[in-house]
PDB file of C-alpha atoms in Angstrom:
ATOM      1  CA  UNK A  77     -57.843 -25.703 -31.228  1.00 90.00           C
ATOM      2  CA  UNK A  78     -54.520 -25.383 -29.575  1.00 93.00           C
ATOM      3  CA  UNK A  79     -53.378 -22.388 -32.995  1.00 96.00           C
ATOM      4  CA  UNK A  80     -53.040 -19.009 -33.342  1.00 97.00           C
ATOM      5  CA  UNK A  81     -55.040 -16.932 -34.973  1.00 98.00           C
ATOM      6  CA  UNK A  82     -55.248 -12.985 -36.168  1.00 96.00           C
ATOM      7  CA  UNK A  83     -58.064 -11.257 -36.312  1.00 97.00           C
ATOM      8  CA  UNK A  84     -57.859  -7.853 -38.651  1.00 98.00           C
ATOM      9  CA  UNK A  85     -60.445  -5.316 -37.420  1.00 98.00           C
ATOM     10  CA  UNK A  86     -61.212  -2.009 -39.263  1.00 98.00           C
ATOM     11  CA  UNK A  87     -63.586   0.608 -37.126  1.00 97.00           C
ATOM     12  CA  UNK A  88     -66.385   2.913 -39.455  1.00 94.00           C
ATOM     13  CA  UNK A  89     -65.601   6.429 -39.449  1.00 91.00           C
ATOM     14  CA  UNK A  90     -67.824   8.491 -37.034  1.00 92.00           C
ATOM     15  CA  UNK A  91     -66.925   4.951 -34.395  1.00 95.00           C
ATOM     16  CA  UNK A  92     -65.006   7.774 -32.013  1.00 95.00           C
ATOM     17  CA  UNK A  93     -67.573  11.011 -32.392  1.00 94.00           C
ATOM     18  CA  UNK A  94     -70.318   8.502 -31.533  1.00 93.00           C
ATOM     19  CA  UNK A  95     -69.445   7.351 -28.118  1.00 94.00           C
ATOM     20  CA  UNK A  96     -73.402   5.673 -27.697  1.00 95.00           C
ATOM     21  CA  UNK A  97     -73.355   4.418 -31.156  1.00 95.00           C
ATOM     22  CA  UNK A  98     -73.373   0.391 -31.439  1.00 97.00           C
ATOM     23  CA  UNK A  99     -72.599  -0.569 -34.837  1.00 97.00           C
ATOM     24  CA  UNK A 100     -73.053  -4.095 -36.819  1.00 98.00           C
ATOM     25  CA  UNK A 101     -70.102  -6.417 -37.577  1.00 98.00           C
ATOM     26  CA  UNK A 102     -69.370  -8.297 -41.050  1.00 98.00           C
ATOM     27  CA  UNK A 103     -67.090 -11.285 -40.806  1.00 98.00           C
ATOM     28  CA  UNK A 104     -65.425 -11.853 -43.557  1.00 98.00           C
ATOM     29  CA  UNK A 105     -62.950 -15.360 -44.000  1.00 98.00           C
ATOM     30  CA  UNK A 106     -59.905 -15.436 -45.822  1.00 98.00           C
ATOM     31  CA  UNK A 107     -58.986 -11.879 -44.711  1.00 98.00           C
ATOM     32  CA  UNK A 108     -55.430 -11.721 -45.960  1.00 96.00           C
ATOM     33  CA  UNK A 109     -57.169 -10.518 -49.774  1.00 96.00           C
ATOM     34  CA  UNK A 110     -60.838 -10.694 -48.437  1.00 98.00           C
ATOM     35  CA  UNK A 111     -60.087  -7.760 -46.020  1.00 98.00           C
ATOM     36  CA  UNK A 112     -58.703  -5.150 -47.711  1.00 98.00           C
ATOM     37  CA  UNK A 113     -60.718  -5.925 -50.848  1.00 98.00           C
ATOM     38  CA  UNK A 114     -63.855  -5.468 -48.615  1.00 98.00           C
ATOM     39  CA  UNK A 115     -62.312  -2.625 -46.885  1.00 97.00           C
ATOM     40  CA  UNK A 116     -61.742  -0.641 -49.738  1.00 95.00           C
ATOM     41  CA  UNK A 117     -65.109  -1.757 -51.478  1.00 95.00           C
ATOM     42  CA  UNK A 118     -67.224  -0.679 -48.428  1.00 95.00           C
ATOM     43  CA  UNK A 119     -65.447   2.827 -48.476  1.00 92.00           C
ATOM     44  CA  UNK A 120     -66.171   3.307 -52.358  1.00 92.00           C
ATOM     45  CA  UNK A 121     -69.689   2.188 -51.965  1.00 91.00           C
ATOM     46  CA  UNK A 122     -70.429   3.729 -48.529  1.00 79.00           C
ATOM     47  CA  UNK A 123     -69.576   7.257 -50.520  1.00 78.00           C
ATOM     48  CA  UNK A 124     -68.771   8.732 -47.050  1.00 66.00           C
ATOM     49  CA  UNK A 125     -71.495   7.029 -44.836  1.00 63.00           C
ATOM     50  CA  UNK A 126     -73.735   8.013 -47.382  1.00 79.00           C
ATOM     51  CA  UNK A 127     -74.432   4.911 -49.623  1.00 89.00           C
ATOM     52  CA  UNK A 128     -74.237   2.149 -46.750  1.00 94.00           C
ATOM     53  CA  UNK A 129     -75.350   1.791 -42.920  1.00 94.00           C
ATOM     54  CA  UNK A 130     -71.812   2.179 -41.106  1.00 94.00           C
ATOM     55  CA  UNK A 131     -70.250  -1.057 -39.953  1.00 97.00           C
ATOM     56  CA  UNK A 132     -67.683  -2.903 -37.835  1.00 98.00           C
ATOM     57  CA  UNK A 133     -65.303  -5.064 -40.354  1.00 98.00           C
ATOM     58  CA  UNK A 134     -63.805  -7.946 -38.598  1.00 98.00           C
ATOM     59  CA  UNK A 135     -61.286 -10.158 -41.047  1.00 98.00           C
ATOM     60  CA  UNK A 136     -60.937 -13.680 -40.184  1.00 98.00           C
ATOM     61  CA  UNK A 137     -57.199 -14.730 -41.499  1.00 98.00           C
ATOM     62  CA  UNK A 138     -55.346 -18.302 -41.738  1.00 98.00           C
ATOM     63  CA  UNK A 139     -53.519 -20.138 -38.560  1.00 98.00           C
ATOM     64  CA  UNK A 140     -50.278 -18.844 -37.996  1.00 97.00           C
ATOM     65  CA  UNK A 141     -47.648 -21.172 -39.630  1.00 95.00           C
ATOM     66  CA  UNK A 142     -49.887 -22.325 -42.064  1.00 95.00           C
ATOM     67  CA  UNK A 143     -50.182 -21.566 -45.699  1.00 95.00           C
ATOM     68  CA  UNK A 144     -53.115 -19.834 -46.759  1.00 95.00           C
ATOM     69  CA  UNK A 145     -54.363 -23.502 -48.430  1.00 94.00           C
ATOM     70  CA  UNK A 146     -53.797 -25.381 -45.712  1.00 95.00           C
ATOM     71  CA  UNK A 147     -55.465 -23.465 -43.111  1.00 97.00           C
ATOM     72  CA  UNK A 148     -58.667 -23.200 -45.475  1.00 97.00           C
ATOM     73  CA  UNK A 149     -58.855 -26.710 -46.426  1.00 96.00           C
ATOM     74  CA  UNK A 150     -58.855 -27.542 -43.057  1.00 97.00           C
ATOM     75  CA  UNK A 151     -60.866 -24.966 -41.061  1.00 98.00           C
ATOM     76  CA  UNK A 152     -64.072 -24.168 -43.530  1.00 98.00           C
ATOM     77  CA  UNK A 153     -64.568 -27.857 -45.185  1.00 98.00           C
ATOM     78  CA  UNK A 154     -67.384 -29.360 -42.771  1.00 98.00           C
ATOM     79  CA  UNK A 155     -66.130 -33.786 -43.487  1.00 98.00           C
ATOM     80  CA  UNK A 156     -62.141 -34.884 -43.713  1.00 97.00           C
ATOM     81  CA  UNK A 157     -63.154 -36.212 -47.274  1.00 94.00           C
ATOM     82  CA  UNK A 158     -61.552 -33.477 -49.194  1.00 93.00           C
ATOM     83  CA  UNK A 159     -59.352 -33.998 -52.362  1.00 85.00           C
ATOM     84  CA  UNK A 160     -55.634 -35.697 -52.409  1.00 80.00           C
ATOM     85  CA  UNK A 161     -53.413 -32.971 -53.277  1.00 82.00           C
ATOM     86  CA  UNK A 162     -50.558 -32.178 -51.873  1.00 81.00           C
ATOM     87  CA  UNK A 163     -50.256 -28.659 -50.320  1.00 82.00           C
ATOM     88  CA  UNK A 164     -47.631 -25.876 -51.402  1.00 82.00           C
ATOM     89  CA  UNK A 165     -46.020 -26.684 -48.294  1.00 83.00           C
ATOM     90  CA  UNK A 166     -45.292 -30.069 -49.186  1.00 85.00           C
ATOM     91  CA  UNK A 167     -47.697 -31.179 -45.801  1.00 88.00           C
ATOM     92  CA  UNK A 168     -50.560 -33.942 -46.633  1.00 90.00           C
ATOM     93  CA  UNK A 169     -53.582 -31.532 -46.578  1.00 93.00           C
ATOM     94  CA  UNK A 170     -56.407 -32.073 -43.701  1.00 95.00           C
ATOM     95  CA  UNK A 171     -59.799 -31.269 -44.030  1.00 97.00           C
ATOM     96  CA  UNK A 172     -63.416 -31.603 -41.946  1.00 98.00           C
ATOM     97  CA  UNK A 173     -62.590 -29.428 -38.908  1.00 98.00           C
ATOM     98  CA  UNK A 174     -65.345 -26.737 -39.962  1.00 98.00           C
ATOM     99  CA  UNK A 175     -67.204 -27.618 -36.789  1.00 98.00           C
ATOM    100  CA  UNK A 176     -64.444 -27.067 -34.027  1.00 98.00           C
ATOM    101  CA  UNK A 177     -63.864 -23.555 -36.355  1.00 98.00           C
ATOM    102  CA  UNK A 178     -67.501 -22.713 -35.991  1.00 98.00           C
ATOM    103  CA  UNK A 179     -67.074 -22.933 -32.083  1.00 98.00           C
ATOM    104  CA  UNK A 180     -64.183 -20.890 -32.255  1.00 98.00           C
ATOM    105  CA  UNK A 181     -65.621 -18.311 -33.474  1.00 98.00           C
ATOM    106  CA  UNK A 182     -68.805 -18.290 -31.643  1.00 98.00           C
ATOM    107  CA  UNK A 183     -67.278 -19.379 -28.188  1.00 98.00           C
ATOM    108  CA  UNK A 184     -63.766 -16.986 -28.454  1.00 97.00           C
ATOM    109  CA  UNK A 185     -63.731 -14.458 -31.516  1.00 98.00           C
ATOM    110  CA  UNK A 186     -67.474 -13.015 -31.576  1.00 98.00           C
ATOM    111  CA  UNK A 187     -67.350 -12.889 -27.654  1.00 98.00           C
ATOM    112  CA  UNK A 188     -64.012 -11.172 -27.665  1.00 98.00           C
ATOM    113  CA  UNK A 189     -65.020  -8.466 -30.687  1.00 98.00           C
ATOM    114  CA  UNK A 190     -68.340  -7.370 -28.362  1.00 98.00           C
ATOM    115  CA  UNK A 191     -66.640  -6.720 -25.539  1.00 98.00           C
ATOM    116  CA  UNK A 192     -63.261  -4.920 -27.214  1.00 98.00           C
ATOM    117  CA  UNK A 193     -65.628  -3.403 -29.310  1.00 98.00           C
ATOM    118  CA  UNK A 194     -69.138  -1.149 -29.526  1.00 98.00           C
ATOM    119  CA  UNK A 195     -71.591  -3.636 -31.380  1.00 98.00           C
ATOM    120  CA  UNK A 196     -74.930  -4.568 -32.192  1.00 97.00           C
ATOM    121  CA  UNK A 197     -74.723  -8.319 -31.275  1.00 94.00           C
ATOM    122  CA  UNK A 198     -77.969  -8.381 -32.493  1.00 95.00           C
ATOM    123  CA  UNK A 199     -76.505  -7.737 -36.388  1.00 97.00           C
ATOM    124  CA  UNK A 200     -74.085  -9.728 -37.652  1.00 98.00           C
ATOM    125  CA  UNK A 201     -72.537 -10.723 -40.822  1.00 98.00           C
ATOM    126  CA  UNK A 202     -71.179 -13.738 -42.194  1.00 98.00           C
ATOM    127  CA  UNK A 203     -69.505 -13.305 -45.640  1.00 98.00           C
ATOM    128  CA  UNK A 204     -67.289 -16.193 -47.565  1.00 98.00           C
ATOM    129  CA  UNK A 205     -66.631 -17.562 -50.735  1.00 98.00           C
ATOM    130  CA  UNK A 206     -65.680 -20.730 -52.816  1.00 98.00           C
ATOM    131  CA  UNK A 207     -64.550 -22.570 -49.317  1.00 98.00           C
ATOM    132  CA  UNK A 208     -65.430 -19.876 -47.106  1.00 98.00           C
ATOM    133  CA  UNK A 209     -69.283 -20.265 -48.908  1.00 98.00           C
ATOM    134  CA  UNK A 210     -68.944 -23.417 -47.437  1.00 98.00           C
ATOM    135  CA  UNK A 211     -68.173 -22.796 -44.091  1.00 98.00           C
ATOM    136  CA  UNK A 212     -71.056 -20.763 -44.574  1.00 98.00           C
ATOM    137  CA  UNK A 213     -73.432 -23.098 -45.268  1.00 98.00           C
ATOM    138  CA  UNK A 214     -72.132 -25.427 -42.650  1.00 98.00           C
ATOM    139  CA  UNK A 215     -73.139 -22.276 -39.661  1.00 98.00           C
ATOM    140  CA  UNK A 216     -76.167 -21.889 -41.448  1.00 98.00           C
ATOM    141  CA  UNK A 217     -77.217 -25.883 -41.228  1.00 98.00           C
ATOM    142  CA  UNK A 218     -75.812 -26.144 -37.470  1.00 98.00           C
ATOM    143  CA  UNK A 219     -76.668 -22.837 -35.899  1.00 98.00           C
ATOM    144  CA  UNK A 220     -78.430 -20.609 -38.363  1.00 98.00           C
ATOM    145  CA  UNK A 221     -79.037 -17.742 -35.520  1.00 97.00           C
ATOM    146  CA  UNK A 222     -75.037 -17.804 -34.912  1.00 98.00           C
ATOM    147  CA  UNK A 223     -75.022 -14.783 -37.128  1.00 98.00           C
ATOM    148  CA  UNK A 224     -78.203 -12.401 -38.399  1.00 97.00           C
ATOM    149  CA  UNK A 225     -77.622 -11.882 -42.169  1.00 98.00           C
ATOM    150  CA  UNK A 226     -75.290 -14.891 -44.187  1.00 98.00           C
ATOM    151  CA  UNK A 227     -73.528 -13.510 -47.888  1.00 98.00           C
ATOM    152  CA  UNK A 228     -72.690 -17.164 -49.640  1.00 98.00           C
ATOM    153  CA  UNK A 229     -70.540 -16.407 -52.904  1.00 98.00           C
ATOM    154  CA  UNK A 230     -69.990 -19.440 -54.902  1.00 98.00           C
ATOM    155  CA  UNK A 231     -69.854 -22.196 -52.239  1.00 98.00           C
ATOM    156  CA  UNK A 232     -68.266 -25.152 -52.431  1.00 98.00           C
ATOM    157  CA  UNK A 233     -71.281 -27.350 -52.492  1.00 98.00           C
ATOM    158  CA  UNK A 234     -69.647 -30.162 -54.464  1.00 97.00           C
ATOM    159  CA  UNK A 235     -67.164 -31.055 -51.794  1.00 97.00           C
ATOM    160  CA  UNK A 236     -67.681 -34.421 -50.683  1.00 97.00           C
ATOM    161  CA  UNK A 237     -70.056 -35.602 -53.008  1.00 96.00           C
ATOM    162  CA  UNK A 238     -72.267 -32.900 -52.553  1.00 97.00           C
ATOM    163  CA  UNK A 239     -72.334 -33.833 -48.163  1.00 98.00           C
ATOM    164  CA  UNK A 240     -74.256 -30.056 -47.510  1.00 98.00           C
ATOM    165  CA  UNK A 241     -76.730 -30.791 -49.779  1.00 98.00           C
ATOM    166  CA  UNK A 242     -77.567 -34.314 -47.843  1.00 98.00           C
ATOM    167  CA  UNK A 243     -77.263 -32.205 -44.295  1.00 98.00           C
ATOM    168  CA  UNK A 244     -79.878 -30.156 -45.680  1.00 98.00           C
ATOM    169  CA  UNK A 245     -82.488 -32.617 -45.675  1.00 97.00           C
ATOM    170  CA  UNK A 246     -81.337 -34.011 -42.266  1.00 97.00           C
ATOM    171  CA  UNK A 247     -81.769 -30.364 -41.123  1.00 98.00           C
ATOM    172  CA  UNK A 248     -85.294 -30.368 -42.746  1.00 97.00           C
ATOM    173  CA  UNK A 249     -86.107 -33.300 -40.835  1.00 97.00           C
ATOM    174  CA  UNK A 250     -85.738 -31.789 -37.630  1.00 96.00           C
ATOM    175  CA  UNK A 251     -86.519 -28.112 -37.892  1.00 97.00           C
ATOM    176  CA  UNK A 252     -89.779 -26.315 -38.967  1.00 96.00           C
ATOM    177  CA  UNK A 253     -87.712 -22.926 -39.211  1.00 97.00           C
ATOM    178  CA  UNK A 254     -84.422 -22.060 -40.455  1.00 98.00           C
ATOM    179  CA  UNK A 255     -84.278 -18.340 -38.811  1.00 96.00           C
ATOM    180  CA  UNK A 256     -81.880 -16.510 -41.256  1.00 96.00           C
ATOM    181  CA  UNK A 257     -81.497 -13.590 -44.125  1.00 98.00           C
ATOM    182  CA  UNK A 258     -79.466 -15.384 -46.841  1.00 98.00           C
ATOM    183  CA  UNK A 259     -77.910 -13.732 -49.960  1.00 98.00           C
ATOM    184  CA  UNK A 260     -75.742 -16.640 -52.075  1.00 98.00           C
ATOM    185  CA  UNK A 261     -74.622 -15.422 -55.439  1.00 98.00           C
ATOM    186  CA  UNK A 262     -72.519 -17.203 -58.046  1.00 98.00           C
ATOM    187  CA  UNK A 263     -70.766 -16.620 -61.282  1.00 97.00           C
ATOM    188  CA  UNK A 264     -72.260 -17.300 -65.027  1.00 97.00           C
ATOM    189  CA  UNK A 265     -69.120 -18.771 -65.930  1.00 96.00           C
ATOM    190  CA  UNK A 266     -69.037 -21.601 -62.513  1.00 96.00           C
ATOM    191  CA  UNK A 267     -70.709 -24.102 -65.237  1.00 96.00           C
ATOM    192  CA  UNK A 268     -69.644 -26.722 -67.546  1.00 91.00           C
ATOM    193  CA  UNK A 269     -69.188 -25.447 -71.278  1.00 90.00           C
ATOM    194  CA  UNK A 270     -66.045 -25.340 -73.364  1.00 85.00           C
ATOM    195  CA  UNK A 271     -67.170 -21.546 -75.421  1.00 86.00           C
ATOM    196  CA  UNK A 272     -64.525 -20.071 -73.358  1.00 88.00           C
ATOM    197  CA  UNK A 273     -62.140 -21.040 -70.824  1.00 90.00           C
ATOM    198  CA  UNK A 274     -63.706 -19.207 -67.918  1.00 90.00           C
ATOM    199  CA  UNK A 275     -66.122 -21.296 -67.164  1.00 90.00           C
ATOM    200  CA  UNK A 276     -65.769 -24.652 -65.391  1.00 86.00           C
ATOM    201  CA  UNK A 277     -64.015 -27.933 -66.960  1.00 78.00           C
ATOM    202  CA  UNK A 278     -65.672 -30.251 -64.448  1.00 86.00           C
ATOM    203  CA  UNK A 279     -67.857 -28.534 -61.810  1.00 92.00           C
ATOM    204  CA  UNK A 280     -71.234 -26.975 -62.521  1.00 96.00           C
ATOM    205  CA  UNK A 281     -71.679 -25.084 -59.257  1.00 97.00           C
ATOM    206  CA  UNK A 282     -74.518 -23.028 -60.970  1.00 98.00           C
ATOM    207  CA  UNK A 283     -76.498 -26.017 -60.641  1.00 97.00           C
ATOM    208  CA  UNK A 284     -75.191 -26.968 -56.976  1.00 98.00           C
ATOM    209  CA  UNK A 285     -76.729 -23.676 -55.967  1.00 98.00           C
ATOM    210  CA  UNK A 286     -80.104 -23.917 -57.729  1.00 98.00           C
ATOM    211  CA  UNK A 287     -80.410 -27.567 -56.258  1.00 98.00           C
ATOM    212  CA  UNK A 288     -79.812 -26.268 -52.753  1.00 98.00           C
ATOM    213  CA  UNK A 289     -81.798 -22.882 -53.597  1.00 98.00           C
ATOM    214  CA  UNK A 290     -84.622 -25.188 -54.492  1.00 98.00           C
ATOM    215  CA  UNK A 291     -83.869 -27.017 -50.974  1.00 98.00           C
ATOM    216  CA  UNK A 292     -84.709 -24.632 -48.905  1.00 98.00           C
ATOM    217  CA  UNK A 293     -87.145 -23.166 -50.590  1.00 98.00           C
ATOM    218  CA  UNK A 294     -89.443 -26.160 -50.749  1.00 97.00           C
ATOM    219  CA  UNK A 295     -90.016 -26.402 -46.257  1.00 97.00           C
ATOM    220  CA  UNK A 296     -91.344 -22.616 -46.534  1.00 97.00           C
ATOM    221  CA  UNK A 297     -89.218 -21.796 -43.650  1.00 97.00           C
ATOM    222  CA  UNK A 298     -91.257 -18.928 -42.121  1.00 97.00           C
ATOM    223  CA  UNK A 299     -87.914 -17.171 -40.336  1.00 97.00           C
ATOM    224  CA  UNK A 300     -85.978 -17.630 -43.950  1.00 98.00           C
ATOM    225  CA  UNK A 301     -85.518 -14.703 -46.437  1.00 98.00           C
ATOM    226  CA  UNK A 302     -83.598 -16.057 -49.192  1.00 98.00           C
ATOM    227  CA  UNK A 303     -81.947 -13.580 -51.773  1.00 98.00           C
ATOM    228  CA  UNK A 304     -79.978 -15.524 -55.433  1.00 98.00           C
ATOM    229  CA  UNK A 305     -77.961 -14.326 -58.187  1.00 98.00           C
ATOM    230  CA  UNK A 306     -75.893 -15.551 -61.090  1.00 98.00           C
ATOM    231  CA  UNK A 307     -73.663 -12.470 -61.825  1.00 98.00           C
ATOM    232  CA  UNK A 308     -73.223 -12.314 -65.146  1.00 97.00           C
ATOM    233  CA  UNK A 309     -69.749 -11.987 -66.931  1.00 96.00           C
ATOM    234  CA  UNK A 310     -67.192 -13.107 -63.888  1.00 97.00           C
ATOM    235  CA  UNK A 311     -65.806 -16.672 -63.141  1.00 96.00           C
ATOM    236  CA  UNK A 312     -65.005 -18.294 -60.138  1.00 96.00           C
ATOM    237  CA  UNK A 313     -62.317 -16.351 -59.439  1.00 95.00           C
ATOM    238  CA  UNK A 314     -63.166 -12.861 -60.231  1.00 97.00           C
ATOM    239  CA  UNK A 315     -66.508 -12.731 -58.762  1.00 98.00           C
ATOM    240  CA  UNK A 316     -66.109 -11.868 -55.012  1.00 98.00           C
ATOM    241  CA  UNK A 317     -65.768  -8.196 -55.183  1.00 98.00           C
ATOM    242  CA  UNK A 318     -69.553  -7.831 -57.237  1.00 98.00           C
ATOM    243  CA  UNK A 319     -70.633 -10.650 -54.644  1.00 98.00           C
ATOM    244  CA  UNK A 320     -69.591  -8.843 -51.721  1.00 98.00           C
ATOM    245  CA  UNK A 321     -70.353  -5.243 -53.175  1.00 97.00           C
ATOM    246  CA  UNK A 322     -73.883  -6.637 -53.704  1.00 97.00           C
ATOM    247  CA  UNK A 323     -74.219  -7.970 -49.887  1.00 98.00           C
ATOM    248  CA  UNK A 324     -72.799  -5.005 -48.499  1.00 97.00           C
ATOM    249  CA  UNK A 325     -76.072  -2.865 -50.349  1.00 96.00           C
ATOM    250  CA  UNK A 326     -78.138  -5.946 -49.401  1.00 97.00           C
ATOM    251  CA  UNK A 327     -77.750  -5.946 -45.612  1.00 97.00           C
ATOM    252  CA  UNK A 328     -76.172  -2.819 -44.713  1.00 96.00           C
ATOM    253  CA  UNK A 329     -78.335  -0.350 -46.716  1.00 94.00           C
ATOM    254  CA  UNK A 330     -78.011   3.472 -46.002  1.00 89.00           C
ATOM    255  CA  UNK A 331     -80.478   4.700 -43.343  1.00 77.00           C
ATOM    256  CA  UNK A 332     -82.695   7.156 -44.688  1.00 64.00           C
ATOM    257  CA  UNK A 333     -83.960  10.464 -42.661  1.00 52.00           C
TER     258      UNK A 333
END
C-alpha cells in the first residue's frame, strides 16, 4: 500500500509465567481511542483473569501522516463513492480501498503478530465500529474465515446507497455457508425521531441492521451464529464501550474449572 502503519499491542497478564500458553487476539480499528478504551475495559471486566478468557489486544491505528478521518474514510469504506466533504486537512477525501486494507492485514499484520507473538491463530477477533463496522462487514462478505469471531457496532451500512447490503445477496448467490460467530450491536438512539437530539436527523441505521440481520438470517447458513442488540440509552457516539464490553463477555468468556 506503499504507507506506514503502527500497530499498538498490549500482552494479558500471566503472557510471561505461561511460556506454553497460546492466547487469542482481538483486533480492534481505530486504535488511537479504540485501544486504550478496550484496554482499560478488558482489565475492569476481566476482574484479574477472572471475569474473561485472557487475550492478546492488537490496535489497528491510522497511516502515518494522515489525519485520523482521512485514513478511515479511505481504508474501511469497501466503494470510492463516499460523501464530498472536505477533510480537516484541507485534502479531497478518498474512499473504497477497504479491499487492499483487508489484504494488508491478512497478508502482513496477522502473519507478523503470530510469529512476534504466542497465539491461537485459530481465535481471532475482529472488532469495529461506525466505519470500522463496515470494514467489518466487508471481511465478513469477502473472507468470512479471515477471522473466527466478528463484533460489528453500529456499521456504516448506509454508505453508498446501502452497497453491503446488495453484496450480501451476491454473496448469497454463491455460497451455501457463511462460516462465522457474529455479534453486531447498535444504539436506540441511531434512528430517525426528533424527541431528543441524540438520535439520528437523517440515518436510521437501526433499520440498516435489522434489514441485513434479516439477510443473513433468511439462507440458514449452517456455519453462522448470529448474536443482535439495540443497546438501549446510548447514541452513535457513546455506544462503543457497552458494544465492545458486551463482545468481550460474548467471545472471550471466563473458563470455568
Amino acid at each position: 500500500m506503499q504507507r506506514d502503519y503502527e500497530i499498538y499491542v498490549s500482552l494479558p497478564v500471566s503472557y510471561h509465567s505461561s511460556p506454553r500458553r497460546r492466547f487469542p487476539v482481538l483486533f480492534v480499528t481505530d486504535a488511537d481511542y479504540a485501544f486504550p478504551l478496550v484496554r482499560s475495559i478488558a482489565r475492569r471486566v476481566g476482574n484479574r483473569g477472572q471475569g474473561l478468557e485472557e487475550f492478546i489486544l492488537v490496535g489497528l491505528s491510522y497511516a502515518l501522516g494522515d489525519t485520523p478521518q482521512f485514513s478511515r474514510r479511505r481504508d474501511y469504506t469497501p466503494t470510492p463513492n463516499g460523501e464530498k466533504t472536505k477533510d480537516e486537512s484541507g485534502r479531497t477525501p478518498i474512499f473504497g480501498e477497504a479491499e487492499p486494507y483487508r489484504r494488508f492485514l491478512a497478508d502482513e499484520v496477522m502473519p507478523f503478530v503470530a510469529s512476534t507473538y504466542r497465539t491461537d491463530t485459530n481465535r481471532t477477533i475482529f472488532a469495529g465500529h461506525s466505519y470500522g463496522g463496515l470494514l467489518g462487514v466487508h471481511i465478513l462478505l469477502t473472507e468470512p474465515k479471515m477471522f473466527s469471531h466478528y463484533i460489528i457496532g453500529s456499521p456504516s451500512l448506509w454508505y453508498d446507497q446501502k452497497v453491503m447490503l446488495a453484496r450480501e445477496r451476491t454473496y448469497a448467490e454463491t455460497n451455501k455457508d457463511l462460516k462465522a460467530d457474529v455479534l453486531m450491536a447498535i444504539a436506540s438512539f441511531e434512528t430517525i425521531s426528533k424527541a431528543s437530539p441524540r438520535y439520528s436527523g437523517k440515518l436510521d441505521m437501526i433499520a440498516d441492521l435489522q434489514e441485513f440481520e434479516k439477510a443473513l438470517r433468511s439462507h440458514n447458513y449452517p456455519g453462522l451464529k448470529l448474536t443482535t442488540e439495540i443497546i438501549q440509552d446510548e447514541d452513535h457516539l457513546t455506544v462503543f464501550p457497552a458494544i465492545i464490553t458486551r463482545g468481550l463477555m460474548w467471545a472471550l468468556p471466563a473458563k470455568r474449572s
